[in-house]
mmCIF file of C-alpha atoms in Angstrom:
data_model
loop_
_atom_site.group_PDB
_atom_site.id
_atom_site.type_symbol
_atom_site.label_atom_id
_atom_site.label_comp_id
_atom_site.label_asym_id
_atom_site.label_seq_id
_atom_site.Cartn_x
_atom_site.Cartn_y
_atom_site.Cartn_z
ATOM 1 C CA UNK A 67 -17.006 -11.053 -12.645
ATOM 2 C CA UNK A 68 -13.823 -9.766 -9.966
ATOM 3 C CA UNK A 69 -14.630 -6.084 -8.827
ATOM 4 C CA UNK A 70 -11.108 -4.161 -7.915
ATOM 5 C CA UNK A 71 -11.719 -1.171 -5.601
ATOM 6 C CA UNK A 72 -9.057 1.399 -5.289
ATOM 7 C CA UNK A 73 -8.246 0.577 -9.329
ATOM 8 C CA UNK A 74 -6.462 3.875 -9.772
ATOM 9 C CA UNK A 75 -3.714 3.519 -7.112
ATOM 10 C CA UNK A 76 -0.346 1.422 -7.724
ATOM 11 C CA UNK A 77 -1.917 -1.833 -6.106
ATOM 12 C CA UNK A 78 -4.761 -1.543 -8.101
ATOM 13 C CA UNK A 79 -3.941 -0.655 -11.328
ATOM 14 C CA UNK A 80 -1.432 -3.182 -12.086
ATOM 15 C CA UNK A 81 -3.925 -5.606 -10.818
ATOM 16 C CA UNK A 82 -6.203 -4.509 -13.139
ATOM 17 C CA UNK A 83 -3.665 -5.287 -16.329
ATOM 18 C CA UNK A 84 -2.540 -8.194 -15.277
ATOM 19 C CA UNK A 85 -6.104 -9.582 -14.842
ATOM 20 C CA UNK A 86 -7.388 -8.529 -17.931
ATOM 21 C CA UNK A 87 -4.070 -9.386 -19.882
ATOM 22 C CA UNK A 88 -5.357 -13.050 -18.511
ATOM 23 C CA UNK A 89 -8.705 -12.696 -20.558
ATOM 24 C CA UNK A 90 -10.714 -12.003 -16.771
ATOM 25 C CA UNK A 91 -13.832 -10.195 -16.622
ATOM 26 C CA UNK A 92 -13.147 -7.255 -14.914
ATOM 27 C CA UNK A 93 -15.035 -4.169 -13.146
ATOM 28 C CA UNK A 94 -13.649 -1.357 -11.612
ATOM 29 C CA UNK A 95 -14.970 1.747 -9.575
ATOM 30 C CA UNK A 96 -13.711 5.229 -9.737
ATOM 31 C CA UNK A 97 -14.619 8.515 -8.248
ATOM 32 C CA UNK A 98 -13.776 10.775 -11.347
ATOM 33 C CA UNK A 99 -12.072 10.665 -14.954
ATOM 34 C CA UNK A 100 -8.839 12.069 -13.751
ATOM 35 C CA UNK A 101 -7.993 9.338 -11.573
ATOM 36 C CA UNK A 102 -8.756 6.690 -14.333
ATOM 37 C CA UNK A 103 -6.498 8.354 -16.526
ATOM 38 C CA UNK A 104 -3.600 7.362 -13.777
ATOM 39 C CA UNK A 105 -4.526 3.560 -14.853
ATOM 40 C CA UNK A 106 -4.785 4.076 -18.575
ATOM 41 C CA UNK A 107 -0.882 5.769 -18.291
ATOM 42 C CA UNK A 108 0.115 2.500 -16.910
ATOM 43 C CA UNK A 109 -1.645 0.668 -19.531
ATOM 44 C CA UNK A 110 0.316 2.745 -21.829
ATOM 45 C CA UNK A 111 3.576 2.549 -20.227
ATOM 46 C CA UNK A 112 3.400 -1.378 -21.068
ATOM 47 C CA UNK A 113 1.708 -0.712 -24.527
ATOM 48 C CA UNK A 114 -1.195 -2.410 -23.761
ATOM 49 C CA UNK A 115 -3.602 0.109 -24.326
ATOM 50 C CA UNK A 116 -5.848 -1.755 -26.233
ATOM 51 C CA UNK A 117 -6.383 -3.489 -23.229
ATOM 52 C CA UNK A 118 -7.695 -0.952 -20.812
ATOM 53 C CA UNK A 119 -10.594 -0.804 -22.650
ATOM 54 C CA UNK A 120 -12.140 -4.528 -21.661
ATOM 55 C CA UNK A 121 -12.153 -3.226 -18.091
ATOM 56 C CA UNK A 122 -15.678 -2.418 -17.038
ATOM 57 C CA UNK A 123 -15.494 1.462 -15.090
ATOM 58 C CA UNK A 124 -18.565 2.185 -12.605
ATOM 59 C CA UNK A 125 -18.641 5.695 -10.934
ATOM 60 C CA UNK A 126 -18.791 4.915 -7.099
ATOM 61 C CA UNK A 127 -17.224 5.022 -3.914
ATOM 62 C CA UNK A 128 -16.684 2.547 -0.842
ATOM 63 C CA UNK A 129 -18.613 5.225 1.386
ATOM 64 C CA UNK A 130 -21.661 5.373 -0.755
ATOM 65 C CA UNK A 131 -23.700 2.243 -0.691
ATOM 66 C CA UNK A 132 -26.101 3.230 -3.114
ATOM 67 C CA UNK A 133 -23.212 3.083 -5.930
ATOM 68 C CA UNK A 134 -21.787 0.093 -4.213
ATOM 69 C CA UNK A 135 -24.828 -1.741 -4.842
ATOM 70 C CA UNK A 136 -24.295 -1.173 -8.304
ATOM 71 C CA UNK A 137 -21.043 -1.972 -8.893
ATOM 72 C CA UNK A 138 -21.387 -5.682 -6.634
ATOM 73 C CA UNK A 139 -23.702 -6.644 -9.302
ATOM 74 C CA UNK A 140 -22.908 -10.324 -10.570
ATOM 75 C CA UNK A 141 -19.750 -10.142 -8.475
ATOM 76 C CA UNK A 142 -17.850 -13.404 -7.445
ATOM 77 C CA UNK A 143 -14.471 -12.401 -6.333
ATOM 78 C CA UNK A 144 -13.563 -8.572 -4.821
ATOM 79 C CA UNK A 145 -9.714 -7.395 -4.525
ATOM 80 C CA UNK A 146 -10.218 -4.789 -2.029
ATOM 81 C CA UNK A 147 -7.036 -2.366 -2.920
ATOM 82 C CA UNK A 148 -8.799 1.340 -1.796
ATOM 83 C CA UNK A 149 -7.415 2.941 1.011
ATOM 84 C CA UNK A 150 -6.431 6.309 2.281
ATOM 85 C CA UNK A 151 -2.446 6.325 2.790
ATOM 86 C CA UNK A 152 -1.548 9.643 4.897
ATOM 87 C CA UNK A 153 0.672 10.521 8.161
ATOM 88 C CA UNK A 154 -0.816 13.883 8.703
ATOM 89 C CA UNK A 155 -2.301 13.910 12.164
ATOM 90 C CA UNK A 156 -4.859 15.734 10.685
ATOM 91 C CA UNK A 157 -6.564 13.077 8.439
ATOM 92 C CA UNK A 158 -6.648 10.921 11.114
ATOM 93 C CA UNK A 159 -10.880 11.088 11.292
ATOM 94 C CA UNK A 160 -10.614 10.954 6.865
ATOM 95 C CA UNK A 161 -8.358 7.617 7.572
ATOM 96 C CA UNK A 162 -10.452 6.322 9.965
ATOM 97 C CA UNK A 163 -13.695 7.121 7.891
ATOM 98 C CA UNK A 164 -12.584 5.326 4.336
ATOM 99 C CA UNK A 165 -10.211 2.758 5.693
ATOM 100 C CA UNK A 166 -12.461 0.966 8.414
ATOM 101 C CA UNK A 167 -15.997 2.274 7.302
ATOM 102 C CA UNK A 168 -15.388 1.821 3.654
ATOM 103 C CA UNK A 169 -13.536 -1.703 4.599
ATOM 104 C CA UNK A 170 -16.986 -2.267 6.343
ATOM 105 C CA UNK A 171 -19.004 -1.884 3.279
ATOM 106 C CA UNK A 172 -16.867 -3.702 1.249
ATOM 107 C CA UNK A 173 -17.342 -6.759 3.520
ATOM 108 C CA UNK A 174 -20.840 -6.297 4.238
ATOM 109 C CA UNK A 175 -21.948 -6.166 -0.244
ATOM 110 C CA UNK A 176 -19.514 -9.292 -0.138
ATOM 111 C CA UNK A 177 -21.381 -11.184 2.121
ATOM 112 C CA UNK A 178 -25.254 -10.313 1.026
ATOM 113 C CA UNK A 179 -24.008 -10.816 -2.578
ATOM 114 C CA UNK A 180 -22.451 -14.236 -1.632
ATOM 115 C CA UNK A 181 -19.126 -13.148 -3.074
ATOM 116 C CA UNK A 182 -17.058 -16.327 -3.348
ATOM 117 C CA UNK A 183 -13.909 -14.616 -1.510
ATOM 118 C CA UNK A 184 -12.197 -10.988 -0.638
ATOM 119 C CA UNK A 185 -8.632 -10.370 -1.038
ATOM 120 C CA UNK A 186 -7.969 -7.453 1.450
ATOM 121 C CA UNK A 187 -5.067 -6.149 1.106
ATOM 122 C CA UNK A 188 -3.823 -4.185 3.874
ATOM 123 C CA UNK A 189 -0.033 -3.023 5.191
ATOM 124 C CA UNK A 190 3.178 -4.108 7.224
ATOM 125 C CA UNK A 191 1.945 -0.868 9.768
ATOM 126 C CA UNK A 192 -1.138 -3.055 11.006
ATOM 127 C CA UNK A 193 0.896 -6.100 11.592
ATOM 128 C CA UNK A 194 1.893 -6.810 15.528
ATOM 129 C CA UNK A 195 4.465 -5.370 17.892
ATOM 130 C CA UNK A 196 7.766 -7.153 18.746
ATOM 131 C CA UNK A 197 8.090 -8.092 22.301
ATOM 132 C CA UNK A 198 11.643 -7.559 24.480
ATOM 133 C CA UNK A 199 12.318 -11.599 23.225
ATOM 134 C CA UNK A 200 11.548 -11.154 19.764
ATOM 135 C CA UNK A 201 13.681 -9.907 16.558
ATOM 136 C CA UNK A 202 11.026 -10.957 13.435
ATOM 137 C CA UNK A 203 7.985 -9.327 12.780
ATOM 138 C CA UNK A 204 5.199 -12.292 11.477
ATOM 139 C CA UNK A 205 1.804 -12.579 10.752
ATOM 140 C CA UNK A 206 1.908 -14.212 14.414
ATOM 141 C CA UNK A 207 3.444 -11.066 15.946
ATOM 142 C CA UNK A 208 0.724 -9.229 18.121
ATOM 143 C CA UNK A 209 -0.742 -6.261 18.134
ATOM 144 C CA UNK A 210 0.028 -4.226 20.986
ATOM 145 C CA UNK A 211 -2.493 -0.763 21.466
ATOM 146 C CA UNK A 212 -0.573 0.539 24.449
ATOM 147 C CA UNK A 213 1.891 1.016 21.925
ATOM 148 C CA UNK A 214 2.256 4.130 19.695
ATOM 149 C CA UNK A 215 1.028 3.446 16.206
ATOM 150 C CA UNK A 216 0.012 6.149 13.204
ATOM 151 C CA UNK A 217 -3.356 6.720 12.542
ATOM 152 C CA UNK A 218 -2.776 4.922 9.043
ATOM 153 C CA UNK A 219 -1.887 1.279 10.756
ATOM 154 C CA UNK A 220 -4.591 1.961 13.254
ATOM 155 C CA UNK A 221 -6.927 2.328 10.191
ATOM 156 C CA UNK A 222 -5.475 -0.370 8.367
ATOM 157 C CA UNK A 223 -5.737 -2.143 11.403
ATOM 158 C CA UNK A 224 -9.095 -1.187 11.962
ATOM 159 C CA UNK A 225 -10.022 -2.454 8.328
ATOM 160 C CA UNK A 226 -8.884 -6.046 9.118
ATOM 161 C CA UNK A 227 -10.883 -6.617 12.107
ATOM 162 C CA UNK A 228 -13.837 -6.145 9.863
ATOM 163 C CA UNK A 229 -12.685 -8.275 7.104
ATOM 164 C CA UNK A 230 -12.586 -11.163 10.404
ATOM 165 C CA UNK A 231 -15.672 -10.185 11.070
ATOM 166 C CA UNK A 232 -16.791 -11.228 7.280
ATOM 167 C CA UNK A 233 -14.845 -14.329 7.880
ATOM 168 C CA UNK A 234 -16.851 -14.793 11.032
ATOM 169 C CA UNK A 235 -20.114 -14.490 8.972
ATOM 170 C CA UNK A 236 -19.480 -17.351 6.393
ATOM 171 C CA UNK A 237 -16.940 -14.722 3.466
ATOM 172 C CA UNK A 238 -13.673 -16.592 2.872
ATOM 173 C CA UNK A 239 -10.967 -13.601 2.942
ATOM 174 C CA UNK A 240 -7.431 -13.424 2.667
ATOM 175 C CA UNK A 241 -5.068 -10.605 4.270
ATOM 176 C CA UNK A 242 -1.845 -9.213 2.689
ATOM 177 C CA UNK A 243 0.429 -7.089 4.392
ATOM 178 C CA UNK A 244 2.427 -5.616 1.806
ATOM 179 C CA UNK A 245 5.787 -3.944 2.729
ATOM 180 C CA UNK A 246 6.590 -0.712 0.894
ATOM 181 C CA UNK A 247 5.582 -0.972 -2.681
ATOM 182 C CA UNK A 248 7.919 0.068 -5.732
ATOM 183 C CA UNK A 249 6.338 0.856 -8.852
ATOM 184 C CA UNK A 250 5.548 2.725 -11.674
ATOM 185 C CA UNK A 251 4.070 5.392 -12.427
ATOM 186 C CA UNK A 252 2.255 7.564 -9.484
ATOM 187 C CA UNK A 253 5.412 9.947 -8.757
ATOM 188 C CA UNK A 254 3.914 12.417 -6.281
ATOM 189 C CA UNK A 255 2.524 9.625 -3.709
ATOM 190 C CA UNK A 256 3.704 6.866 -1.776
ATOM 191 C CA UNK A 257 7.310 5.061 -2.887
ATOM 192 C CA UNK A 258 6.962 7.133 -6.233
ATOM 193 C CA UNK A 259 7.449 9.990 -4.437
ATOM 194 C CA UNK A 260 10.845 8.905 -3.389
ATOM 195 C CA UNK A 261 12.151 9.181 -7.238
ATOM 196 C CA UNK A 262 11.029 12.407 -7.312
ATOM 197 C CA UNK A 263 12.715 13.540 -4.018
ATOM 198 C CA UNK A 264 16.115 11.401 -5.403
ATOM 199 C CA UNK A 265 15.767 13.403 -8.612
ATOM 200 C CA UNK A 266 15.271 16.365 -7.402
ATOM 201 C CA UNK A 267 18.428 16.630 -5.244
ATOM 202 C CA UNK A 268 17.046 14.622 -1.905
ATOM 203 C CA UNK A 269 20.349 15.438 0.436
ATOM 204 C CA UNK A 270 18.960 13.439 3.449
ATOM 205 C CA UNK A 271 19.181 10.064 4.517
ATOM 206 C CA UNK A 272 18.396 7.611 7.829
ATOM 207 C CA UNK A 273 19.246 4.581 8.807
ATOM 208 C CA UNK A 274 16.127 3.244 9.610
ATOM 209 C CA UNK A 275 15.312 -0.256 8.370
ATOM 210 C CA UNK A 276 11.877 -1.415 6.562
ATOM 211 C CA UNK A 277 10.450 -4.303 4.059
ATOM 212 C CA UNK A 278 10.153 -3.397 1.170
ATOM 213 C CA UNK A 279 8.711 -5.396 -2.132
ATOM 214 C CA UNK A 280 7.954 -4.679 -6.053
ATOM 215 C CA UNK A 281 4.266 -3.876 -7.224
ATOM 216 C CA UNK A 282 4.536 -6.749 -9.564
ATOM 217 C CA UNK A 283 5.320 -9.537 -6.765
ATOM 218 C CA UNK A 284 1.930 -8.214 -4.744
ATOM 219 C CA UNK A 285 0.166 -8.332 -7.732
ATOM 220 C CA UNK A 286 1.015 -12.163 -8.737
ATOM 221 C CA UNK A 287 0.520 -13.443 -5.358
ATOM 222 C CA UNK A 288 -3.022 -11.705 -4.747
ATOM 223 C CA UNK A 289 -3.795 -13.937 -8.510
ATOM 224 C CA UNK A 290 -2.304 -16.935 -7.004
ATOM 225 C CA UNK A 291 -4.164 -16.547 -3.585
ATOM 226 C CA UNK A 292 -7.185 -15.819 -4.821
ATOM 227 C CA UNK A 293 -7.150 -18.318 -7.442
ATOM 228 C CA UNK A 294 -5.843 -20.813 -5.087
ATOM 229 C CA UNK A 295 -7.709 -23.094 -2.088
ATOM 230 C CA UNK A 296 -6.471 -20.978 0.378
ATOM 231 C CA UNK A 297 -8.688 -19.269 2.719
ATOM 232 C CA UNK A 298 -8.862 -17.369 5.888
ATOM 233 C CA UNK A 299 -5.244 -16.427 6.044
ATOM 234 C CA UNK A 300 -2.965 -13.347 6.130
ATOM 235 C CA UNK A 301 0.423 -13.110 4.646
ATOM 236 C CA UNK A 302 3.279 -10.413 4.792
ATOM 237 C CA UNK A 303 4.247 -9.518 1.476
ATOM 238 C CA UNK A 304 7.753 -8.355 1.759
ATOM 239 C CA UNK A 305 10.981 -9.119 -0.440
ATOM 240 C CA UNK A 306 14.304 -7.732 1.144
ATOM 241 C CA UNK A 307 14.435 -5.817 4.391
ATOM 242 C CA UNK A 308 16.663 -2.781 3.406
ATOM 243 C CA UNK A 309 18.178 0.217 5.315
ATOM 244 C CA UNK A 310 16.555 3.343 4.051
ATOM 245 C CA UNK A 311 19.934 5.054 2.417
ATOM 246 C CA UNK A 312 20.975 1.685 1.222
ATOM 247 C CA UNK A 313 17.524 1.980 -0.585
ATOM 248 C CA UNK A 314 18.402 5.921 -1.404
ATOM 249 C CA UNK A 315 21.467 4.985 -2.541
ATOM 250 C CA UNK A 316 20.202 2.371 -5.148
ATOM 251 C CA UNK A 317 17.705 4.628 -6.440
ATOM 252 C CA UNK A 318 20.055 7.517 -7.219
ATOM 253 C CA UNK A 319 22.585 4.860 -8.564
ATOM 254 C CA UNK A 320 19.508 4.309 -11.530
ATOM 255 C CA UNK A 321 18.381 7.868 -11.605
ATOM 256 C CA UNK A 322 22.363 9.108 -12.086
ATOM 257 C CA UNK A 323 21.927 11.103 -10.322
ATOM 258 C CA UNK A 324 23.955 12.214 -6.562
ATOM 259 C CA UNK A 325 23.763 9.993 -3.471
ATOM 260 C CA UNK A 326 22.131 11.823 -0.424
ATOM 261 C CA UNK A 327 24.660 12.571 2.235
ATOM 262 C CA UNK A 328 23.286 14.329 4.931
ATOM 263 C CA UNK A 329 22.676 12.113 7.771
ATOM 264 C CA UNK A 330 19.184 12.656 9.713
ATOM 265 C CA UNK A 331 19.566 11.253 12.824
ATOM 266 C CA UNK A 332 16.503 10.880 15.815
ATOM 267 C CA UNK A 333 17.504 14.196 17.059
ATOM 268 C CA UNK A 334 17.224 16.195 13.864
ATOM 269 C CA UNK A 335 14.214 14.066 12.872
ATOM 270 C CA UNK A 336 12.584 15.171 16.129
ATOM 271 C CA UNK A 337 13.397 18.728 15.266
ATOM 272 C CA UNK A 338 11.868 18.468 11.938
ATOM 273 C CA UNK A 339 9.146 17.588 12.609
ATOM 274 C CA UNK A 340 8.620 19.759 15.551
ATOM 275 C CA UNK A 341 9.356 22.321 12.975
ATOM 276 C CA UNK A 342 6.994 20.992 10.321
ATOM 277 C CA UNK A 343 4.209 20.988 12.968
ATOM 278 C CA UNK A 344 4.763 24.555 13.563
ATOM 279 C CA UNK A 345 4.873 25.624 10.093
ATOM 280 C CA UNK A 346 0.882 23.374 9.595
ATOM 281 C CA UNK A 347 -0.272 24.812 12.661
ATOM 282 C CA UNK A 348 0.526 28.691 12.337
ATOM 283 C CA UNK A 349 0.992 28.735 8.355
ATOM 284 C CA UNK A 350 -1.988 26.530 7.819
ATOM 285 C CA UNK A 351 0.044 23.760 5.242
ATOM 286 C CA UNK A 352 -0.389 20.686 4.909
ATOM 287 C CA UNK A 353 2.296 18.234 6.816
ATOM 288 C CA UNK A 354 5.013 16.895 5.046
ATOM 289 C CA UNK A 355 6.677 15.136 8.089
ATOM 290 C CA UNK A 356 4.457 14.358 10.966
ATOM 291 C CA UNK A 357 5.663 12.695 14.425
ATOM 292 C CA UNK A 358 4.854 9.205 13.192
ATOM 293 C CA UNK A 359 6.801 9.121 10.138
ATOM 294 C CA UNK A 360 9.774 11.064 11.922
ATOM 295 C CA UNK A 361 10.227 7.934 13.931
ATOM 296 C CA UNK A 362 9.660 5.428 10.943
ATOM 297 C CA UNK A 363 12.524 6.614 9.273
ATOM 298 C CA UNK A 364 14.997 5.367 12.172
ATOM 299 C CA UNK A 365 12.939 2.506 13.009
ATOM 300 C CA UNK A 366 14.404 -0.525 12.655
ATOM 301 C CA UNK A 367 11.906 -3.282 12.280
ATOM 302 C CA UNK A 368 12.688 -7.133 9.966
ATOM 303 C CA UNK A 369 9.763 -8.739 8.427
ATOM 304 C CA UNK A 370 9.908 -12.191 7.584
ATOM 305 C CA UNK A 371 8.080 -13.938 4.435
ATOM 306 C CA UNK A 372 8.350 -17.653 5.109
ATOM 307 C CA UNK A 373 4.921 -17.956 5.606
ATOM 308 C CA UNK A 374 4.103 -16.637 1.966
ATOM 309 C CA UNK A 375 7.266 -18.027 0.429
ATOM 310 C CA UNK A 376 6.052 -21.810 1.840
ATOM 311 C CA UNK A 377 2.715 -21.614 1.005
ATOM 312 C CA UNK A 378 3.130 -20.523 -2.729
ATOM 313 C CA UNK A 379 7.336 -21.135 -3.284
ATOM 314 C CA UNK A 380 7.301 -17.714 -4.249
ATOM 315 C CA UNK A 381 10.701 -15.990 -4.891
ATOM 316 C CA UNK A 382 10.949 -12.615 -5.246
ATOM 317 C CA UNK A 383 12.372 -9.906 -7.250
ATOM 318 C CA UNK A 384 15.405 -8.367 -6.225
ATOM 319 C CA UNK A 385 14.836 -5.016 -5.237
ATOM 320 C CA UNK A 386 17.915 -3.317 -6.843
ATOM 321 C CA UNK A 387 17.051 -4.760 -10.197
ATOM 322 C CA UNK A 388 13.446 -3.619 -9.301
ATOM 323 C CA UNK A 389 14.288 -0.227 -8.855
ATOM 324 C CA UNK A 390 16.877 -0.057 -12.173
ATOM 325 C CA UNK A 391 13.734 -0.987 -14.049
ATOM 326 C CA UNK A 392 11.775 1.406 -12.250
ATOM 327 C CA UNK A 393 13.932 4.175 -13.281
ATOM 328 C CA UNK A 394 13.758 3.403 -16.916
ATOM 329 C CA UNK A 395 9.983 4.779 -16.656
ATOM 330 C CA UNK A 396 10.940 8.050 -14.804
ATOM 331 C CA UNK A 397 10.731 11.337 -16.514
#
């Protein structure tokens, strides 16, 4: 039996199709019936709805070990895909909480039910810091806390020191660091979000630089990992690095729909969120551009994805093409 956590979320519920499309026993948890209904839509989008019923549901949550218990029974292999994603200062303790505690639980059910091996699957935020000499972010790059980092990559950072800490203990894990993830169908979080914003008339761009990588790569390379004799490694998933309006650009270019052309530089990106901090802290709304994610958008940081690439000969989809058959699925 494989147990997927976070099941309703991009990660996790094309994970959960392509497993079961393989004829693999499958369990998932979930915290209520509207979130499951996220999954079955995918299963839907690819007319394979037939299929979303082999997948066995359990009701619980990575912070309630009671349910946990539950769910880990006759469990061999765990792909560990729940997670918090947020860059409002003020879910910092709500990121730290699910992230690293419910990361800890994870590991600890994996290693009292002698689960064969944990795919983690973490983020390019809790990879290292580049040093003055250095122009490649790697799996080898190190993580520097004097330096300023979100409260999401010091969660998700968080989270993989206790997945070590399983490895310490006798689990055989693997770490992924996925880039940013394009995929159908969630539109009003993460990367899907940025459709929305494109179709709705987004007139800003940056000029930052990120990895980026389709859902469908991460999902046959967590297969292939876990299915593999590979153990006790961590890999950056990422398939192009890409300037952020290039990336705009490309996505309105599908949509049809007009290019942003308002340049955001630092300065206005410091003012904006200055402003947005003023309008959560006196207006009582919920952020929408904190500090963190002000700077991320003119950051300019290259990921590389030789280690993956040579230990699997992996070659990825092209982004564009990605993101033209993204499109097709946006309403």
């Amino acid at each position: 039996m494989v147990l997927v956590t976070g099941g309703t979320g991009l990660v996790g519920a094309h994970l959960l199709l392509h497993l079961v499309d393989n004829g693999v026993s499958v369990r998932a948890i979930y915290r209520n019936e509207k979130t499951i209904q996220r999954t079955k839509t995918l299963f839907s989008l690819y007319k394979k709805e037939l299929l979303f019923e082999k997948i066995d549901w359990i009701i619980a949550d990575i912070l309630d070990v009671p349910t946990l218990e539950i769910a880990f029974e006759n469990v061999e292999y765990v792909y560990h895909c729940a997670a918090i994603i947020s860059f409002d200062p003020k879910d910092e303790g709500l990121l730290r909480k699910t992230n690293i505690e419910g990361t800890a639980n994870i590991v600890n059910f994996c290693i009292s039910n002698s689960v064969k091996k944990l795919c983690f699957i973490s983020s390019i935020s809790a990879l290292g810091d580049l040093k003055n000499n250095e122009k490649t972010i790697t799996e080898e790059t190190e993580w520097n806390p004097e330096k300023p980092h979100s409260d999401y990559a010091i969660s998700k950072y968080g989270a993989e020191m206790e997945v070590w800490r399983g490895h310490q203990e006798g689990l055989n894990v693997i770490i992924v660091n996925p880039g940013v993830i394009l995929g159908p169908t969630i539109w009003q979080e993460g990367s899907g979000k940025i459709f929305t914003q494109i179709q709705q008339g987004l007139s800003f761009y940056t000029k930052g630089i990120t990895g980026f990588v389709a859902v469908n790569d991460v999902v046959k390379i967590l297969i292939q990992l876990m299915n593999s004799n590979i153990n006790n490694e961590r890999f950056t998933l990422v398939a192009e690095n890409i300037v952020y309006r290039d990336l705009l650009n490309s996505i309105a270019n599908a949509l049809k729909m007009k290019r942003p052309t308002i340049y955001a530089s630092p300065i206005l990106m410091g003012f904006l969120w200055k402003i947005d901090w003023f309008v959560s802290t006196f207006f009582r709304q919920k952020r929408k551009l904190s500090r963190a994610a002000a700077k991320a958008s003119y950051s300019k940081n290259l990921y590389s994805n030789a280690k993956i690439s040579n230990a699997l000969g992996i070659t990825f989809l092209d982004i564009n093409q990605n993101i033209k058959e993204i499109a097709k699925f946006v309403s």
